[in-house]
mmCIF file of C-alpha atoms in Angstrom:
data_model
loop_
_atom_site.group_PDB
_atom_site.id
_atom_site.type_symbol
_atom_site.label_atom_id
_atom_site.label_comp_id
_atom_site.label_asym_id
_atom_site.label_seq_id
_atom_site.Cartn_x
_atom_site.Cartn_y
_atom_site.Cartn_z
ATOM 1 C CA MET A 21 27.079 -16.818 -59.140
ATOM 2 C CA VAL A 22 27.759 -19.182 -56.264
ATOM 3 C CA ALA A 23 31.374 -19.198 -55.042
ATOM 4 C CA ARG A 24 32.804 -22.732 -55.169
ATOM 5 C CA ASP A 25 35.195 -22.359 -52.239
ATOM 6 C CA ALA A 26 35.496 -24.773 -49.315
ATOM 7 C CA SER A 27 32.615 -23.147 -47.480
ATOM 8 C CA PHE A 28 30.289 -23.960 -50.398
ATOM 9 C CA TYR A 29 30.405 -27.651 -49.451
ATOM 10 C CA ASP A 30 30.432 -27.062 -45.704
ATOM 11 C CA LEU A 31 26.827 -27.798 -44.759
ATOM 12 C CA ILE A 32 27.750 -28.323 -41.097
ATOM 13 C CA GLY A 33 29.185 -24.806 -41.108
ATOM 14 C CA VAL A 34 25.825 -23.554 -42.335
ATOM 15 C CA GLY A 35 24.207 -25.243 -39.348
ATOM 16 C CA LEU A 36 26.683 -23.741 -36.895
ATOM 17 C CA GLU A 37 26.126 -20.272 -38.387
ATOM 18 C CA GLY A 38 29.660 -19.145 -37.603
ATOM 19 C CA SER A 39 29.675 -20.469 -34.043
ATOM 20 C CA PRO A 40 32.551 -22.780 -32.973
ATOM 21 C CA TYR A 41 31.709 -26.487 -32.648
ATOM 22 C CA GLN A 42 32.805 -26.372 -28.993
ATOM 23 C CA VAL A 43 30.265 -23.649 -28.198
ATOM 24 C CA PHE A 44 27.518 -25.719 -29.850
ATOM 25 C CA VAL A 45 28.481 -28.791 -27.802
ATOM 26 C CA ASP A 46 28.691 -26.848 -24.521
ATOM 27 C CA GLU A 47 25.401 -25.037 -24.981
ATOM 28 C CA VAL A 48 23.224 -27.709 -26.582
ATOM 29 C CA LEU A 49 24.552 -31.037 -25.322
ATOM 30 C CA SER A 50 25.582 -30.382 -21.712
ATOM 31 C CA ASP A 51 22.579 -32.247 -20.257
ATOM 32 C CA LEU A 52 23.614 -35.511 -21.894
ATOM 33 C CA GLN A 53 26.090 -36.089 -19.068
ATOM 34 C CA ASN A 54 23.127 -37.000 -16.853
ATOM 35 C CA GLY A 55 22.430 -40.018 -19.084
ATOM 36 C CA ARG A 56 25.498 -42.031 -18.088
ATOM 37 C CA LYS A 57 24.460 -45.220 -16.216
ATOM 38 C CA THR A 58 27.572 -46.367 -14.378
ATOM 39 C CA ASP A 59 26.317 -46.542 -10.792
ATOM 40 C CA GLY A 60 29.201 -46.945 -8.377
ATOM 41 C CA PHE A 61 31.742 -45.760 -10.957
ATOM 42 C CA ASP A 62 32.477 -42.106 -11.691
ATOM 43 C CA TRP A 63 35.215 -40.483 -13.768
ATOM 44 C CA SER A 64 38.640 -40.690 -12.184
ATOM 45 C CA PRO A 65 39.648 -37.086 -11.430
ATOM 46 C CA ASP A 66 42.998 -37.676 -13.151
ATOM 47 C CA ILE A 67 43.043 -37.902 -16.952
ATOM 48 C CA GLN A 68 45.958 -40.130 -17.910
ATOM 49 C CA MET A 69 48.551 -39.348 -20.546
ATOM 50 C CA ASP A 70 49.280 -43.012 -21.320
ATOM 51 C CA PHE A 71 47.133 -46.117 -21.845
ATOM 52 C CA THR A 72 48.373 -48.139 -18.865
ATOM 53 C CA TYR A 73 46.126 -48.384 -15.813
ATOM 54 C CA GLU A 74 46.530 -49.832 -12.351
ATOM 55 C CA GLN A 75 43.656 -51.466 -10.493
ATOM 56 C CA LEU A 76 43.865 -50.650 -6.812
ATOM 57 C CA GLU A 77 42.087 -52.633 -4.116
ATOM 58 C CA MET A 78 40.868 -50.027 -1.651
ATOM 59 C CA GLU A 79 40.402 -50.703 2.040
ATOM 60 C CA LEU A 80 37.071 -50.344 3.805
ATOM 61 C CA GLY A 81 36.325 -46.840 5.038
ATOM 62 C CA ILE A 82 37.128 -47.748 8.647
ATOM 63 C CA ALA A 83 39.664 -45.563 10.413
ATOM 64 C CA SER A 84 42.497 -47.666 11.833
ATOM 65 C CA ILE A 85 43.424 -47.389 15.491
ATOM 66 C CA PRO A 86 46.666 -45.629 16.443
ATOM 67 C CA THR A 87 49.901 -47.405 17.350
ATOM 68 C CA TYR A 88 50.596 -47.603 21.088
ATOM 69 C CA VAL A 89 54.213 -46.614 21.693
ATOM 70 C CA ASP A 90 56.548 -45.584 24.477
ATOM 71 C CA VAL A 91 57.154 -41.938 25.280
ATOM 72 C CA ASP A 92 60.065 -41.366 22.869
ATOM 73 C CA SER A 93 58.830 -43.370 19.834
ATOM 74 C CA SER A 94 56.908 -42.094 16.823
ATOM 75 C CA GLY A 95 53.705 -43.655 15.551
ATOM 76 C CA ALA A 96 53.112 -45.438 12.248
ATOM 77 C CA TYR A 97 52.371 -43.282 9.200
ATOM 78 C CA LYS A 98 49.344 -44.239 7.160
ATOM 79 C CA THR A 99 48.659 -44.241 3.446
ATOM 80 C CA LYS A 100 45.449 -43.702 1.526
ATOM 81 C CA GLU A 101 46.707 -45.662 -1.481
ATOM 82 C CA GLY A 102 45.322 -49.130 -2.155
ATOM 83 C CA LEU A 103 47.089 -52.333 -3.111
ATOM 84 C CA VAL A 104 47.815 -52.770 -6.833
ATOM 85 C CA VAL A 105 46.058 -55.999 -7.880
ATOM 86 C CA ASN A 106 46.018 -55.632 -11.661
ATOM 87 C CA ARG A 107 47.562 -53.697 -14.552
ATOM 88 C CA GLY A 108 46.577 -53.376 -18.185
ATOM 89 C CA SER A 109 45.826 -51.100 -21.123
ATOM 90 C CA ILE A 110 42.758 -48.928 -21.568
ATOM 91 C CA PRO A 111 40.890 -49.604 -24.847
ATOM 92 C CA ARG A 112 40.073 -46.827 -27.305
ATOM 93 C CA ALA A 113 36.503 -46.554 -28.612
ATOM 94 C CA LYS A 114 35.709 -44.738 -31.869
ATOM 95 C CA HIS A 115 32.599 -44.336 -34.021
ATOM 96 C CA GLY A 116 31.042 -41.748 -36.303
ATOM 97 C CA PHE A 117 28.369 -40.609 -38.720
ATOM 98 C CA ALA A 118 28.660 -39.613 -42.375
ATOM 99 C CA ILE A 119 26.579 -37.034 -44.236
ATOM 100 C CA ASN A 120 26.878 -38.494 -47.720
ATOM 101 C CA GLU A 121 27.018 -37.030 -51.200
ATOM 102 C CA LYS A 122 23.274 -37.404 -51.791
ATOM 103 C CA ARG A 123 22.466 -34.745 -49.172
ATOM 104 C CA LEU A 124 25.248 -32.520 -50.459
ATOM 105 C CA ARG A 125 24.191 -32.950 -54.075
ATOM 106 C CA GLU A 126 20.575 -32.006 -53.333
ATOM 107 C CA GLU A 127 21.659 -28.761 -51.672
ATOM 108 C CA ILE A 128 24.255 -27.945 -54.354
ATOM 109 C CA ILE A 129 21.648 -28.344 -57.097
ATOM 110 C CA ILE A 130 19.333 -25.954 -55.260
ATOM 111 C CA ALA A 131 22.199 -23.488 -54.823
ATOM 112 C CA GLN A 132 23.094 -23.687 -58.538
ATOM 113 C CA ARG A 133 19.507 -22.999 -59.555
ATOM 114 C CA THR A 134 18.595 -20.320 -57.035
ATOM 115 C CA GLY A 135 21.895 -18.838 -55.897
ATOM 116 C CA ARG A 136 21.334 -19.933 -52.293
ATOM 117 C CA TYR A 137 20.796 -23.035 -50.204
ATOM 118 C CA SER A 138 17.293 -24.301 -49.461
ATOM 119 C CA TYR A 139 15.141 -22.452 -46.958
ATOM 120 C CA GLY A 140 15.725 -23.625 -43.420
ATOM 121 C CA LEU A 141 19.002 -25.416 -44.245
ATOM 122 C CA ALA A 142 20.755 -23.944 -41.192
ATOM 123 C CA GLU A 143 18.085 -25.353 -38.901
ATOM 124 C CA LYS A 144 18.092 -28.723 -40.682
ATOM 125 C CA MET A 145 21.861 -29.065 -40.458
ATOM 126 C CA ARG A 146 21.825 -27.946 -36.831
ATOM 127 C CA ASP A 147 19.360 -30.784 -36.171
ATOM 128 C CA VAL A 148 21.637 -33.223 -38.033
ATOM 129 C CA LEU A 149 24.611 -32.040 -35.981
ATOM 130 C CA PHE A 150 22.649 -32.353 -32.743
ATOM 131 C CA GLU A 151 21.339 -35.844 -33.526
ATOM 132 C CA SER A 152 24.687 -37.155 -34.774
ATOM 133 C CA THR A 153 26.791 -35.713 -31.953
ATOM 134 C CA SER A 154 24.337 -36.662 -29.203
ATOM 135 C CA ASP A 155 24.066 -40.216 -30.592
ATOM 136 C CA LEU A 156 27.855 -40.536 -30.498
ATOM 137 C CA ILE A 157 28.048 -39.304 -26.895
ATOM 138 C CA MET A 158 25.180 -41.530 -25.762
ATOM 139 C CA GLY A 159 26.791 -44.418 -27.638
ATOM 140 C CA ASN A 160 29.945 -43.842 -25.596
ATOM 141 C CA TYR A 161 27.864 -43.873 -22.421
ATOM 142 C CA ASN A 162 26.143 -47.102 -23.477
ATOM 143 C CA GLY A 163 29.597 -48.581 -23.959
ATOM 144 C CA LEU A 164 30.547 -47.592 -20.405
ATOM 145 C CA THR A 165 27.244 -48.994 -19.107
ATOM 146 C CA TYR A 166 28.035 -52.298 -20.824
ATOM 147 C CA GLN A 167 31.510 -52.304 -19.289
ATOM 148 C CA ARG A 168 30.132 -51.554 -15.837
ATOM 149 C CA ASP A 169 27.393 -54.186 -15.915
ATOM 150 C CA GLN A 170 29.738 -56.851 -17.286
ATOM 151 C CA MET A 171 32.335 -56.130 -14.593
ATOM 152 C CA VAL A 172 29.711 -56.406 -11.855
ATOM 153 C CA SER A 173 27.826 -59.433 -13.198
ATOM 154 C CA LYS A 174 30.662 -61.451 -14.764
ATOM 155 C CA GLY A 175 33.818 -60.069 -13.162
ATOM 156 C CA SER A 176 35.251 -59.145 -16.541
ATOM 157 C CA PHE A 177 34.610 -57.155 -19.700
ATOM 158 C CA THR A 178 35.397 -59.157 -22.828
ATOM 159 C CA LEU A 179 35.602 -57.854 -26.392
ATOM 160 C CA THR A 180 34.600 -60.535 -28.891
ATOM 161 C CA THR A 181 33.634 -60.758 -32.546
ATOM 162 C CA ALA A 182 30.024 -60.732 -31.318
ATOM 163 C CA ASN A 183 30.076 -57.517 -29.261
ATOM 164 C CA ASN A 184 32.931 -55.730 -31.054
ATOM 165 C CA PRO A 185 32.689 -56.686 -34.740
ATOM 166 C CA SER A 186 35.728 -55.532 -36.763
ATOM 167 C CA GLY A 187 37.373 -54.264 -33.555
ATOM 168 C CA ILE A 188 40.033 -55.514 -31.148
ATOM 169 C CA LEU A 189 39.580 -58.647 -29.045
ATOM 170 C CA GLY A 190 40.546 -59.149 -25.404
ATOM 171 C CA THR A 191 39.426 -59.465 -21.790
ATOM 172 C CA PHE A 192 39.677 -56.921 -18.986
ATOM 173 C CA GLU A 193 39.486 -58.658 -15.615
ATOM 174 C CA ALA A 194 38.014 -57.235 -12.403
ATOM 175 C CA LYS A 195 40.118 -59.665 -10.332
ATOM 176 C CA ILE A 196 37.217 -60.758 -8.145
ATOM 177 C CA PRO A 197 38.446 -63.573 -5.847
ATOM 178 C CA ALA A 198 37.346 -67.067 -6.903
ATOM 179 C CA ALA A 199 35.877 -67.641 -3.432
ATOM 180 C CA ASN A 200 33.429 -64.779 -4.058
ATOM 181 C CA LYS A 201 31.834 -66.480 -7.064
ATOM 182 C CA THR A 202 29.446 -69.422 -6.729
ATOM 183 C CA THR A 203 28.286 -71.315 -9.812
ATOM 184 C CA LEU A 204 25.494 -73.755 -9.046
ATOM 185 C CA SER A 205 25.576 -77.123 -10.786
ATOM 186 C CA GLY A 206 23.391 -80.174 -11.289
ATOM 187 C CA GLN A 207 20.038 -80.168 -9.533
ATOM 188 C CA ALA A 208 21.198 -77.348 -7.242
ATOM 189 C CA ARG A 209 20.652 -74.953 -10.147
ATOM 190 C CA TRP A 210 17.486 -72.961 -9.772
ATOM 191 C CA TYR A 211 16.530 -73.982 -13.284
ATOM 192 C CA THR A 212 18.011 -76.938 -15.161
ATOM 193 C CA ALA A 213 16.105 -76.046 -18.326
ATOM 194 C CA ASP A 214 13.604 -73.427 -19.396
ATOM 195 C CA GLY A 215 10.901 -73.513 -16.720
ATOM 196 C CA VAL A 216 12.278 -76.676 -15.099
ATOM 197 C CA GLU A 217 13.347 -76.188 -11.462
ATOM 198 C CA GLY A 218 16.298 -78.058 -10.021
ATOM 199 C CA THR A 219 15.055 -80.674 -7.562
ATOM 200 C CA ALA A 220 17.700 -79.639 -5.006
ATOM 201 C CA SER A 221 17.480 -75.912 -5.675
ATOM 202 C CA ASN A 222 17.167 -73.552 -2.723
ATOM 203 C CA PRO A 223 17.187 -69.927 -3.919
ATOM 204 C CA ILE A 224 16.507 -68.356 -0.529
ATOM 205 C CA LYS A 225 19.415 -70.121 1.161
ATOM 206 C CA ASP A 226 21.736 -69.387 -1.782
ATOM 207 C CA LEU A 227 21.048 -65.660 -1.535
ATOM 208 C CA GLN A 228 21.286 -65.651 2.258
ATOM 209 C CA ASP A 229 24.658 -67.409 2.037
ATOM 210 C CA LYS A 230 25.963 -64.576 -0.157
ATOM 211 C CA VAL A 231 24.796 -62.035 2.406
ATOM 212 C CA LYS A 232 26.695 -63.941 5.093
ATOM 213 C CA GLN A 233 29.841 -63.846 2.950
ATOM 214 C CA MET A 234 29.529 -60.091 2.578
ATOM 215 C CA LYS A 235 29.005 -59.571 6.301
ATOM 216 C CA ASN A 236 32.075 -61.712 6.998
ATOM 217 C CA LYS A 237 33.986 -59.082 4.995
ATOM 218 C CA ARG A 238 32.767 -56.516 7.550
ATOM 219 C CA VAL A 239 30.636 -54.667 4.997
ATOM 220 C CA SER A 240 27.380 -53.415 6.513
ATOM 221 C CA ASN A 241 25.757 -51.560 3.594
ATOM 222 C CA PHE A 242 25.273 -53.545 0.399
ATOM 223 C CA HIS A 243 22.687 -54.613 -2.160
ATOM 224 C CA PHE A 244 21.964 -57.255 -4.775
ATOM 225 C CA GLU A 245 21.922 -56.450 -8.491
ATOM 226 C CA VAL A 246 20.148 -58.653 -11.029
ATOM 227 C CA ASP A 247 18.925 -58.348 -14.617
ATOM 228 C CA GLU A 248 15.175 -57.812 -14.868
ATOM 229 C CA LEU A 249 14.516 -61.013 -16.821
ATOM 230 C CA THR A 250 16.478 -63.070 -14.287
ATOM 231 C CA PHE A 251 14.617 -61.356 -11.443
ATOM 232 C CA ASP A 252 11.261 -62.169 -13.030
ATOM 233 C CA LYS A 253 12.370 -65.781 -13.433
ATOM 234 C CA THR A 254 13.421 -65.849 -9.769
ATOM 235 C CA LEU A 255 9.997 -64.664 -8.647
ATOM 236 C CA GLU A 256 8.430 -67.513 -10.630
ATOM 237 C CA HIS A 257 10.388 -70.151 -8.701
ATOM 238 C CA SER A 258 7.975 -72.137 -6.541
ATOM 239 C CA LYS A 259 10.227 -72.120 -3.464
ATOM 240 C CA VAL A 260 10.660 -68.352 -3.657
ATOM 241 C CA ARG A 261 6.921 -67.758 -3.986
ATOM 242 C CA GLU A 262 6.113 -70.134 -1.160
ATOM 243 C CA ALA A 263 8.716 -68.572 1.145
ATOM 244 C CA ILE A 264 7.232 -65.145 0.511
ATOM 245 C CA ALA A 265 3.682 -66.429 0.978
ATOM 246 C CA LEU A 266 4.669 -68.067 4.280
ATOM 247 C CA ASN A 267 6.285 -64.813 5.407
ATOM 248 C CA LEU A 268 3.109 -62.917 4.602
ATOM 249 C CA TYR A 269 0.730 -65.539 6.022
ATOM 250 C CA PRO A 270 2.669 -67.391 8.744
ATOM 251 C CA THR A 271 -0.431 -69.159 10.069
ATOM 252 C CA SER A 272 -1.464 -70.542 6.688
ATOM 253 C CA GLN A 273 -1.561 -74.281 6.092
ATOM 254 C CA ASN A 274 1.186 -75.647 3.844
ATOM 255 C CA ALA A 275 -1.437 -76.967 1.466
ATOM 256 C CA ASN A 276 -2.624 -73.401 0.849
ATOM 257 C CA LEU A 277 0.789 -71.820 0.200
ATOM 258 C CA ALA A 278 0.886 -72.600 -3.512
ATOM 259 C CA ALA A 279 -2.515 -70.988 -4.062
ATOM 260 C CA LEU A 280 -1.545 -67.929 -2.020
ATOM 261 C CA ALA A 281 1.785 -67.630 -3.827
ATOM 262 C CA SER A 282 0.137 -67.660 -7.254
ATOM 263 C CA VAL A 283 -1.662 -64.356 -6.659
ATOM 264 C CA LEU A 284 1.087 -62.321 -5.007
ATOM 265 C CA ASP A 285 1.733 -58.791 -6.269
ATOM 266 C CA ARG A 286 5.197 -58.272 -7.841
ATOM 267 C CA THR A 287 5.980 -55.174 -5.774
ATOM 268 C CA VAL A 288 5.014 -56.923 -2.556
ATOM 269 C CA MET A 289 7.060 -59.961 -3.539
ATOM 270 C CA LYS A 290 10.183 -57.865 -4.136
ATOM 271 C CA ALA A 291 9.874 -56.087 -0.781
ATOM 272 C CA LYS A 292 9.313 -59.339 1.098
ATOM 273 C CA LEU A 293 12.163 -61.109 -0.689
ATOM 274 C CA GLU A 294 14.488 -58.277 0.302
ATOM 275 C CA SER A 295 13.385 -58.692 3.919
ATOM 276 C CA ILE A 296 13.870 -62.471 3.858
ATOM 277 C CA ILE A 297 17.342 -62.493 2.281
ATOM 278 C CA GLY A 298 18.559 -59.446 4.219
ATOM 279 C CA ALA A 299 19.525 -57.049 1.426
ATOM 280 C CA PRO A 300 17.900 -54.581 -0.992
ATOM 281 C CA ILE A 301 17.547 -55.677 -4.620
ATOM 282 C CA LYS A 302 18.370 -53.401 -7.541
ATOM 283 C CA VAL A 303 16.757 -54.669 -10.746
ATOM 284 C CA ILE A 304 18.834 -53.804 -13.833
ATOM 285 C CA ASN A 305 17.195 -53.234 -17.204
ATOM 286 C CA ASN A 306 20.027 -51.764 -19.265
ATOM 287 C CA ILE A 307 19.860 -52.485 -22.983
ATOM 288 C CA VAL A 308 22.597 -51.380 -25.378
ATOM 289 C CA ARG A 309 22.813 -51.589 -29.148
ATOM 290 C CA ILE A 310 25.763 -53.088 -30.997
ATOM 291 C CA GLU A 311 26.220 -52.347 -34.683
ATOM 292 C CA VAL A 312 25.389 -55.343 -36.905
ATOM 293 C CA VAL A 313 24.327 -57.402 -33.851
ATOM 294 C CA GLY A 314 21.436 -55.303 -32.546
ATOM 295 C CA GLU A 315 20.172 -54.851 -28.983
ATOM 296 C CA VAL A 316 21.704 -56.813 -26.084
ATOM 297 C CA ARG A 317 21.174 -56.795 -22.318
ATOM 298 C CA SER A 318 24.298 -55.476 -20.641
ATOM 299 C CA PHE A 319 23.911 -57.289 -17.296
ATOM 300 C CA ALA A 320 24.632 -61.028 -17.555
ATOM 301 C CA GLU A 321 21.695 -63.424 -17.510
ATOM 302 C CA ASN A 322 21.218 -65.914 -14.644
ATOM 303 C CA VAL A 323 23.497 -63.966 -12.287
ATOM 304 C CA TRP A 324 22.819 -62.364 -8.920
ATOM 305 C CA ALA A 325 25.574 -59.929 -7.918
ATOM 306 C CA LEU A 326 26.083 -58.624 -4.385
ATOM 307 C CA VAL A 327 28.057 -55.392 -4.079
ATOM 308 C CA PRO A 328 28.732 -52.698 -1.453
ATOM 309 C CA ASP A 329 26.730 -49.485 -1.577
ATOM 310 C CA GLY A 330 28.485 -46.360 -2.797
ATOM 311 C CA SER A 331 31.654 -46.270 -4.853
ATOM 312 C CA LEU A 332 32.867 -49.493 -6.458
ATOM 313 C CA GLY A 333 35.711 -47.971 -8.454
ATOM 314 C CA ASP A 334 36.217 -45.371 -11.152
ATOM 315 C CA ILE A 335 36.335 -44.826 -14.906
ATOM 316 C CA LYS A 336 39.898 -44.287 -16.035
ATOM 317 C CA ALA A 337 40.333 -42.211 -19.182
ATOM 318 C CA VAL A 338 43.240 -41.173 -21.392
ATOM 319 C CA GLN A 339 43.829 -37.630 -22.600
ATOM 320 C CA PRO A 340 42.828 -37.491 -26.296
ATOM 321 C CA LEU A 341 45.269 -35.974 -28.772
ATOM 322 C CA TYR A 342 44.188 -34.044 -31.837
ATOM 323 C CA GLY A 343 46.136 -31.846 -34.208
ATOM 324 C CA ALA A 344 45.549 -28.392 -35.611
ATOM 325 C CA ASP A 345 43.748 -29.453 -38.775
ATOM 326 C CA PRO A 346 42.442 -26.360 -40.584
ATOM 327 C CA ALA A 347 39.936 -28.511 -42.473
ATOM 328 C CA ALA A 348 38.378 -29.945 -39.307
ATOM 329 C CA ARG A 349 36.399 -28.777 -36.317
ATOM 330 C CA PHE A 350 37.058 -30.146 -32.833
ATOM 331 C CA ALA A 351 35.188 -30.145 -29.552
ATOM 332 C CA THR A 352 35.725 -31.948 -26.256
ATOM 333 C CA TYR A 353 33.248 -33.467 -23.825
ATOM 334 C CA ASP A 354 33.263 -35.214 -20.452
ATOM 335 C CA GLY A 355 35.745 -32.758 -19.023
ATOM 336 C CA GLY A 356 38.154 -33.197 -21.944
ATOM 337 C CA ARG A 357 38.042 -37.021 -21.980
ATOM 338 C CA THR A 358 36.031 -37.295 -25.203
ATOM 339 C CA VAL A 359 37.069 -35.599 -28.436
ATOM 340 C CA LEU A 360 34.555 -34.868 -31.209
ATOM 341 C CA LYS A 361 35.784 -34.210 -34.728
ATOM 342 C CA GLN A 362 33.910 -32.908 -37.771
ATOM 343 C CA TRP A 363 35.625 -32.919 -41.166
ATOM 344 C CA PHE A 364 35.026 -33.068 -44.936
ATOM 345 C CA ASP A 365 36.425 -35.601 -47.441
ATOM 346 C CA THR A 366 36.830 -33.944 -50.836
ATOM 347 C CA LYS A 367 37.343 -37.295 -52.587
ATOM 348 C CA THR A 368 33.983 -38.737 -51.559
ATOM 349 C CA ASN A 369 32.105 -35.465 -51.010
ATOM 350 C CA THR A 370 31.182 -36.657 -47.524
ATOM 351 C CA GLN A 371 31.112 -34.819 -44.212
ATOM 352 C CA TYR A 372 32.007 -36.830 -41.115
ATOM 353 C CA ILE A 373 31.294 -36.453 -37.417
ATOM 354 C CA GLU A 374 33.436 -38.714 -35.225
ATOM 355 C CA SER A 375 33.929 -39.424 -31.540
ATOM 356 C CA GLU A 376 36.914 -40.869 -29.683
ATOM 357 C CA LEU A 377 37.005 -41.959 -26.042
ATOM 358 C CA THR A 378 39.689 -44.066 -24.401
ATOM 359 C CA ALA A 379 38.190 -45.234 -21.105
ATOM 360 C CA LEU A 380 37.741 -48.302 -18.927
ATOM 361 C CA VAL A 381 35.564 -49.064 -15.899
ATOM 362 C CA VAL A 382 37.967 -50.313 -13.218
ATOM 363 C CA PRO A 383 36.679 -51.781 -9.909
ATOM 364 C CA ALA A 384 38.475 -50.820 -6.697
ATOM 365 C CA ARG A 385 36.516 -53.084 -4.333
ATOM 366 C CA ALA A 386 36.784 -56.406 -6.149
ATOM 367 C CA SER A 387 37.299 -58.353 -2.931
ATOM 368 C CA HIS A 388 33.889 -57.126 -1.752
ATOM 369 C CA MET A 389 32.015 -58.053 -4.942
ATOM 370 C CA PHE A 390 30.145 -61.379 -5.067
ATOM 371 C CA GLN A 391 28.387 -63.330 -7.805
ATOM 372 C CA LEU A 392 25.901 -66.193 -7.787
ATOM 373 C CA VAL A 393 25.332 -67.996 -11.115
ATOM 374 C CA ILE A 394 21.971 -69.712 -10.764
ATOM 375 C CA ALA A 395 21.600 -71.705 -13.995
#
């Protein structure tokens, strides 16, 4: 006779085999932390108790000179805090998986007939728990990647009905100065239509001008970031190919440049373009999936971004709260920033695995971030 207590329906418990959910997460899923793609942004060491954040504009890492004073005067005291340039609220992100009644019913029928669950159920449910929990964590990381790439390429992260169906709407600004963003217009655009170059377009000069702007900010180490499709389109521009060909073959006749440019190797072209414009190029190929919508590229199309090397800001997170629910299992991740919850709904005979993370990518060097919109 099979006992019909709560544990009878607890298939996740069978998979855990008596081990706490937290132990499972710590032992099996710890390596997932290496999958977060938020270059230039790491977790803020402080986990906030409230949802309000402050965006600080940090100074360059140049030590200031001392104050020259007379013998009896004290010098000026310095601060490591930046200037507050923006305030707002950190959005909460939640999603989950459901193990529905069909799976439960199949196992219950087997248990009724044989007095035990199917052979290998513990391993199967452990696999379900691993896949569901890891997908939730990686989904959170994809969300942070999307935030990061949008902040860098567009200067803001906007929640719309397209990228956040059935969720909240709003815009989180990076507060990049207007002077740092150049949007080409008319025939100065690199492309005025698909495959049609602007007659007054000058990609090399446009990129070099951005480098000059960065150097005028006294930043010496920096790089361009661009989506892979936009980069490929840039390399197809006739003026870019000819400039690279001329750099490689300076004694070539102008009439031969087009032919030489048509056979250039992509790797060689990238290296030479970096040399010509005066900055390394980081090609971004981050693709995230949005429920209902499908796959989207997280870095904005037709944008070249120029940013300092190293830290650009941090990821601010709020301390999650969860109660002592005897019918649920809890685990934390990301140093306590993410909470994972597993529970059973007796009304629908469904087991749920949920994730909650309240976090926002917040730039701290907005005045040193530049954008060039090419089309």
